[in-house]
């Protein structure tokens, strides 16, 4: 059975309410929009590299830490490793259970890094790399 245009519209409108993507998150950071960017991966993953501007709360610790670290009126954007990982969805569920307005960044850390957006490790900023498979990359002029 083919879904009706109305049900398809409803699905995609709802999807856009709960998802965002790396370029939109970065644009929101640069615009100074009020939100908290949360990496929900484990500590080894965070230490290896994470999106600049993110804080670290592994998804298994959200219930015990969120209220003391993030004001409930501030929107939250969560991410995990990649499109092949459901940790971001798990994190979003935990924040929603606590009453936060939350969105998941689709593509996760993988696409944040592949788009050449700022990444940090334990020692500070890491080199930015731009992947031509996920975005237009122009040679230097």
XYZ file of C-alpha atoms in Angstrom:
141
model
C 0.000 0.000 0.000
C 1.289 3.429 -0.932
C 0.923 6.015 1.851
C -1.202 9.042 1.183
C 0.504 12.369 0.483
C -0.950 13.646 3.777
C 0.635 10.829 5.802
C 3.972 11.302 4.013
C 3.837 15.038 4.722
C 3.058 14.392 8.381
C 5.943 11.921 8.681
C 8.538 14.245 7.171
C 7.321 17.311 9.047
C 7.609 15.376 12.306
C 11.028 14.012 11.322
C 12.321 17.549 10.754
C 11.108 18.531 14.232
C 13.296 15.900 15.907
C 16.317 15.767 13.588
C 18.940 18.230 12.452
C 22.179 17.860 10.533
C 25.804 18.858 11.070
C 25.755 21.931 8.826
C 22.625 23.276 10.527
C 24.084 22.655 13.995
C 27.281 24.452 12.991
C 25.283 27.361 11.568
C 23.348 27.564 14.852
C 26.611 27.579 16.814
C 27.994 30.386 14.666
C 24.753 32.363 15.006
C 24.927 32.085 18.803
C 21.630 30.196 19.095
C 20.893 28.932 22.589
C 21.229 25.147 22.772
C 23.456 22.544 24.362
C 25.308 20.195 22.021
C 25.804 16.792 23.678
C 28.092 13.950 22.624
C 26.504 10.780 24.040
C 29.350 8.377 23.114
C 31.630 6.694 25.629
C 34.738 8.330 27.066
C 37.199 6.616 24.710
C 35.275 7.945 21.703
C 35.060 11.458 23.203
C 38.783 11.476 23.970
C 39.640 10.392 20.418
C 37.729 13.318 18.950
C 34.490 15.223 19.324
C 32.631 18.132 17.789
C 33.896 21.505 18.957
C 31.398 23.132 21.262
C 29.930 19.849 22.487
C 29.792 18.646 26.058
C 30.143 14.995 27.010
C 27.378 13.042 28.713
C 27.331 9.353 27.730
C 23.756 8.245 27.034
C 23.798 5.901 30.038
C 24.503 8.871 32.348
C 21.924 11.343 31.029
C 19.263 10.475 33.593
C 21.665 11.053 36.491
C 23.522 14.114 35.151
C 21.295 16.179 32.880
C 19.307 18.071 35.499
C 22.445 19.280 37.291
C 24.339 20.188 34.097
C 21.747 21.528 31.650
C 18.916 23.951 32.379
C 15.637 22.328 31.359
C 14.517 25.297 29.252
C 17.573 25.070 26.970
C 17.119 22.917 23.836
C 19.491 19.989 23.416
C 21.073 18.475 20.294
C 22.589 15.006 20.711
C 24.915 12.962 18.536
C 26.649 9.598 18.519
C 29.148 8.034 16.091
C 27.429 7.768 12.720
C 24.282 6.847 10.823
C 25.071 3.238 11.780
C 24.748 3.957 15.501
C 21.575 4.398 17.549
C 23.237 5.992 20.589
C 21.998 9.428 19.511
C 18.431 8.144 19.448
C 18.931 6.577 22.889
C 20.275 9.871 24.187
C 17.365 11.779 22.671
C 14.905 9.400 24.349
C 16.572 9.963 27.733
C 16.482 13.755 27.384
C 12.848 13.661 26.222
C 11.911 11.495 29.231
C 13.372 14.233 31.421
C 11.272 16.893 29.687
C 13.931 18.479 27.458
C 13.286 19.716 23.941
C 15.773 17.546 22.049
C 16.866 16.841 18.502
C 19.254 14.235 17.133
C 22.009 15.308 14.763
C 21.764 12.845 11.880
C 25.072 11.599 10.545
C 26.609 11.857 14.005
C 30.243 12.620 14.634
C 31.220 10.890 11.383
C 29.460 13.417 9.183
C 30.422 16.348 11.411
C 34.077 15.425 10.832
C 33.643 14.469 7.163
C 32.128 17.879 6.441
C 35.287 19.460 7.843
C 33.567 21.026 10.823
C 35.728 21.809 13.879
C 36.850 18.754 15.839
C 38.798 18.568 19.095
C 40.659 15.837 20.938
C 42.198 15.758 24.394
C 45.070 17.992 23.255
C 42.900 20.588 21.505
C 41.793 21.220 17.909
C 42.410 18.491 15.325
C 43.083 19.100 11.612
C 39.998 19.802 9.545
C 39.454 17.476 6.591
C 36.801 17.950 3.934
C 35.375 14.817 2.306
C 34.276 15.288 -1.316
C 31.914 12.327 -0.957
C 29.650 14.297 1.388
C 30.072 17.909 0.250
C 31.472 20.062 -2.539
C 35.183 20.617 -1.989
C 36.848 23.332 -3.982
C 40.588 23.367 -4.569
C 42.464 26.279 -2.977
C 42.840 29.290 -5.245
